[in-house]
Amino acid sequence: MIWVGFVTVAALLEYMVFGELVARARVKYKVEAPATTGDPIFERYFRVQQNTLESLVVFIPSMWLFAQYVNLAAAVVLGALFIVARIVYAAGYVKDPGKRGPGAVMTAALNGILLIGSLIGLIVYAAV
């Protein structure tokens, strides 16, 4: 389970980096706190961070449950792919919001696999 822990920490560090990018964008585009709107580029950075937070709520517990009740190695691989998907999402969204699709689809698919897989694993485990 140590590798699941490392993936969790990596995902949280990624989220913190996105937060730092929001802070820098806030200064660069002169969007004073507590405002969350203003310059469209700032808003893109802000949405990347917020959407990542929303995704983490499903991702972290699902990955841990998947590792416990389905397959540890697969959970680690899927978790690493989630981190990559968030980078793809962020790069696309900041460049052009219309280009966020691939990263968003990857994130949703990975979270879906982890969540549904966890549910199936729990059902199978409970039946034994």
PDB file of N, CA and C in Angstrom, residues 15 18-19 21-23 25-26 35-56 86 89-94 96-97 100 104 107:
ATOM      1  N   TYR A  15      -2.096  19.220  -6.682  1.00  0.00           N
ATOM      2  CA  TYR A  15      -3.147  20.175  -6.313  1.00  0.00           C
ATOM      3  C   TYR A  15      -2.541  21.445  -5.698  1.00  0.00           C
ATOM      4  N   PHE A  18      -1.138  23.560  -8.422  1.00  0.00           N
ATOM      5  CA  PHE A  18      -2.222  24.289  -9.087  1.00  0.00           C
ATOM      6  C   PHE A  18      -2.650  25.494  -8.240  1.00  0.00           C
ATOM      7  N   GLY A  19      -2.648  25.333  -6.927  1.00  0.00           N
ATOM      8  CA  GLY A  19      -2.976  26.449  -6.036  1.00  0.00           C
ATOM      9  C   GLY A  19      -1.954  27.567  -6.138  1.00  0.00           C
ATOM     10  N   LEU A  21      -0.148  28.196  -8.768  1.00  0.00           N
ATOM     11  CA  LEU A  21      -0.364  28.832 -10.070  1.00  0.00           C
ATOM     12  C   LEU A  21      -1.525  29.822 -10.011  1.00  0.00           C
ATOM     13  N   VAL A  22      -2.551  29.495  -9.239  1.00  0.00           N
ATOM     14  CA  VAL A  22      -3.669  30.433  -9.051  1.00  0.00           C
ATOM     15  C   VAL A  22      -3.171  31.687  -8.334  1.00  0.00           C
ATOM     16  N   ALA A  23      -2.376  31.504  -7.310  1.00  0.00           N
ATOM     17  CA  ALA A  23      -1.850  32.663  -6.567  1.00  0.00           C
ATOM     18  C   ALA A  23      -1.017  33.557  -7.479  1.00  0.00           C
ATOM     19  N   ALA A  25      -1.254  33.742 -10.769  1.00  0.00           N
ATOM     20  CA  ALA A  25      -2.158  34.344 -11.752  1.00  0.00           C
ATOM     21  C   ALA A  25      -2.940  35.497 -11.113  1.00  0.00           C
ATOM     22  N   ARG A  26      -3.289  35.344  -9.846  1.00  0.00           N
ATOM     23  CA  ARG A  26      -4.019  36.400  -9.131  1.00  0.00           C
ATOM     24  C   ARG A  26      -3.189  37.687  -9.130  1.00  0.00           C
ATOM     25  N   ALA A  35     -11.985  37.927  -4.671  1.00  0.00           N
ATOM     26  CA  ALA A  35     -12.596  37.769  -5.989  1.00  0.00           C
ATOM     27  C   ALA A  35     -12.110  36.483  -6.663  1.00  0.00           C
ATOM     28  N   THR A  36     -13.008  35.842  -7.373  1.00  0.00           N
ATOM     29  CA  THR A  36     -12.665  34.642  -8.134  1.00  0.00           C
ATOM     30  C   THR A  36     -12.996  34.830  -9.610  1.00  0.00           C
ATOM     31  N   THR A  37     -13.332  36.046  -9.969  1.00  0.00           N
ATOM     32  CA  THR A  37     -13.582  36.378 -11.367  1.00  0.00           C
ATOM     33  C   THR A  37     -12.842  37.658 -11.697  1.00  0.00           C
ATOM     34  N   GLY A  38     -12.681  37.887 -12.967  1.00  0.00           N
ATOM     35  CA  GLY A  38     -11.967  39.074 -13.424  1.00  0.00           C
ATOM     36  C   GLY A  38     -11.347  38.759 -14.758  1.00  0.00           C
ATOM     37  N   ASP A  39     -10.057  38.642 -14.794  1.00  0.00           N
ATOM     38  CA  ASP A  39      -9.352  38.305 -16.018  1.00  0.00           C
ATOM     39  C   ASP A  39      -9.658  36.853 -16.423  1.00  0.00           C
ATOM     40  N   PRO A  40      -9.995  36.618 -17.682  1.00  0.00           N
ATOM     41  CA  PRO A  40     -10.328  35.257 -18.127  1.00  0.00           C
ATOM     42  C   PRO A  40      -9.203  34.237 -17.940  1.00  0.00           C
ATOM     43  N   ILE A  41      -7.964  34.663 -18.082  1.00  0.00           N
ATOM     44  CA  ILE A  41      -6.846  33.731 -17.882  1.00  0.00           C
ATOM     45  C   ILE A  41      -6.771  33.323 -16.414  1.00  0.00           C
ATOM     46  N   PHE A  42      -6.912  34.297 -15.516  1.00  0.00           N
ATOM     47  CA  PHE A  42      -6.950  33.962 -14.093  1.00  0.00           C
ATOM     48  C   PHE A  42      -8.055  32.955 -13.823  1.00  0.00           C
ATOM     49  N   GLU A  43      -9.234  33.178 -14.383  1.00  0.00           N
ATOM     50  CA  GLU A  43     -10.371  32.292 -14.149  1.00  0.00           C
ATOM     51  C   GLU A  43     -10.083  30.866 -14.617  1.00  0.00           C
ATOM     52  N   ARG A  44      -9.297  30.721 -15.679  1.00  0.00           N
ATOM     53  CA  ARG A  44      -8.922  29.378 -16.151  1.00  0.00           C
ATOM     54  C   ARG A  44      -8.070  28.664 -15.113  1.00  0.00           C
ATOM     55  N   TYR A  45      -7.072  29.369 -14.587  1.00  0.00           N
ATOM     56  CA  TYR A  45      -6.235  28.768 -13.540  1.00  0.00           C
ATOM     57  C   TYR A  45      -7.079  28.401 -12.324  1.00  0.00           C
ATOM     58  N   PHE A  46      -7.963  29.287 -11.950  1.00  0.00           N
ATOM     59  CA  PHE A  46      -8.819  29.051 -10.789  1.00  0.00           C
ATOM     60  C   PHE A  46      -9.711  27.830 -11.014  1.00  0.00           C
ATOM     61  N   ARG A  47     -10.292  27.704 -12.211  1.00  0.00           N
ATOM     62  CA  ARG A  47     -11.161  26.559 -12.509  1.00  0.00           C
ATOM     63  C   ARG A  47     -10.373  25.259 -12.529  1.00  0.00           C
ATOM     64  N   VAL A  48      -9.139  25.287 -13.000  1.00  0.00           N
ATOM     65  CA  VAL A  48      -8.302  24.077 -12.975  1.00  0.00           C
ATOM     66  C   VAL A  48      -8.136  23.609 -11.538  1.00  0.00           C
ATOM     67  N   GLN A  49      -7.803  24.533 -10.649  1.00  0.00           N
ATOM     68  CA  GLN A  49      -7.601  24.170  -9.252  1.00  0.00           C
ATOM     69  C   GLN A  49      -8.900  23.664  -8.627  1.00  0.00           C
ATOM     70  N   GLN A  50      -9.984  24.366  -8.836  1.00  0.00           N
ATOM     71  CA  GLN A  50     -11.258  23.968  -8.235  1.00  0.00           C
ATOM     72  C   GLN A  50     -11.752  22.638  -8.788  1.00  0.00           C
ATOM     73  N   ASN A  51     -11.618  22.440 -10.085  1.00  0.00           N
ATOM     74  CA  ASN A  51     -12.065  21.189 -10.682  1.00  0.00           C
ATOM     75  C   ASN A  51     -11.204  20.028 -10.199  1.00  0.00           C
ATOM     76  N   THR A  52      -9.921  20.282  -9.987  1.00  0.00           N
ATOM     77  CA  THR A  52      -9.048  19.237  -9.459  1.00  0.00           C
ATOM     78  C   THR A  52      -9.471  18.860  -8.047  1.00  0.00           C
ATOM     79  N   LEU A  53      -9.804  19.841  -7.236  1.00  0.00           N
ATOM     80  CA  LEU A  53     -10.297  19.561  -5.890  1.00  0.00           C
ATOM     81  C   LEU A  53     -11.558  18.695  -5.948  1.00  0.00           C
ATOM     82  N   GLU A  54     -12.475  19.060  -6.834  1.00  0.00           N
ATOM     83  CA  GLU A  54     -13.706  18.288  -6.989  1.00  0.00           C
ATOM     84  C   GLU A  54     -13.395  16.842  -7.397  1.00  0.00           C
ATOM     85  N   SER A  55     -12.414  16.657  -8.247  1.00  0.00           N
ATOM     86  CA  SER A  55     -12.037  15.315  -8.701  1.00  0.00           C
ATOM     87  C   SER A  55     -11.343  14.512  -7.597  1.00  0.00           C
ATOM     88  N   LEU A  56     -10.568  15.191  -6.776  1.00  0.00           N
ATOM     89  CA  LEU A  56      -9.855  14.505  -5.697  1.00  0.00           C
ATOM     90  C   LEU A  56     -10.809  13.874  -4.684  1.00  0.00           C
ATOM     91  N   ARG A  86      -4.751  15.083 -15.043  1.00  0.00           N
ATOM     92  CA  ARG A  86      -4.947  16.438 -14.508  1.00  0.00           C
ATOM     93  C   ARG A  86      -3.969  17.426 -15.144  1.00  0.00           C
ATOM     94  N   TYR A  89      -5.405  18.106 -18.537  1.00  0.00           N
ATOM     95  CA  TYR A  89      -6.553  18.993 -18.345  1.00  0.00           C
ATOM     96  C   TYR A  89      -6.094  20.432 -18.121  1.00  0.00           C
ATOM     97  N   ALA A  90      -5.150  20.610 -17.205  1.00  0.00           N
ATOM     98  CA  ALA A  90      -4.679  21.954 -16.857  1.00  0.00           C
ATOM     99  C   ALA A  90      -4.044  22.645 -18.063  1.00  0.00           C
ATOM    100  N   ALA A  91      -3.178  21.937 -18.756  1.00  0.00           N
ATOM    101  CA  ALA A  91      -2.501  22.537 -19.907  1.00  0.00           C
ATOM    102  C   ALA A  91      -3.514  22.934 -20.976  1.00  0.00           C
ATOM    103  N   GLY A  92      -4.472  22.068 -21.246  1.00  0.00           N
ATOM    104  CA  GLY A  92      -5.482  22.381 -22.248  1.00  0.00           C
ATOM    105  C   GLY A  92      -6.365  23.531 -21.839  1.00  0.00           C
ATOM    106  N   TYR A  93      -6.827  23.513 -20.596  1.00  0.00           N
ATOM    107  CA  TYR A  93      -7.765  24.541 -20.130  1.00  0.00           C
ATOM    108  C   TYR A  93      -7.117  25.918 -20.102  1.00  0.00           C
ATOM    109  N   VAL A  94      -5.902  26.004 -19.603  1.00  0.00           N
ATOM    110  CA  VAL A  94      -5.246  27.309 -19.513  1.00  0.00           C
ATOM    111  C   VAL A  94      -4.983  27.859 -20.917  1.00  0.00           C
ATOM    112  N   ASP A  96      -6.678  27.076 -23.778  1.00  0.00           N
ATOM    113  CA  ASP A  96      -7.966  27.358 -24.421  1.00  0.00           C
ATOM    114  C   ASP A  96      -9.005  26.459 -23.760  1.00  0.00           C
ATOM    115  N   PRO A  97     -10.007  27.026 -23.083  1.00  0.00           N
ATOM    116  CA  PRO A  97     -10.990  26.196 -22.381  1.00  0.00           C
ATOM    117  C   PRO A  97     -11.605  25.096 -23.247  1.00  0.00           C
ATOM    118  N   ARG A 100      -9.916  21.521 -22.992  1.00  0.00           N
ATOM    119  CA  ARG A 100      -9.856  20.795 -21.718  1.00  0.00           C
ATOM    120  C   ARG A 100     -10.435  19.391 -21.834  1.00  0.00           C
ATOM    121  N   ALA A 104     -10.306  16.141 -19.208  1.00  0.00           N
ATOM    122  CA  ALA A 104     -11.552  15.946 -18.452  1.00  0.00           C
ATOM    123  C   ALA A 104     -12.099  14.542 -18.660  1.00  0.00           C
ATOM    124  N   THR A 107      -9.863  12.060 -16.809  1.00  0.00           N
ATOM    125  CA  THR A 107     -10.116  12.125 -15.367  1.00  0.00           C
ATOM    126  C   THR A 107     -11.414  11.418 -15.003  1.00  0.00           C
TER     127      THR A 107
END
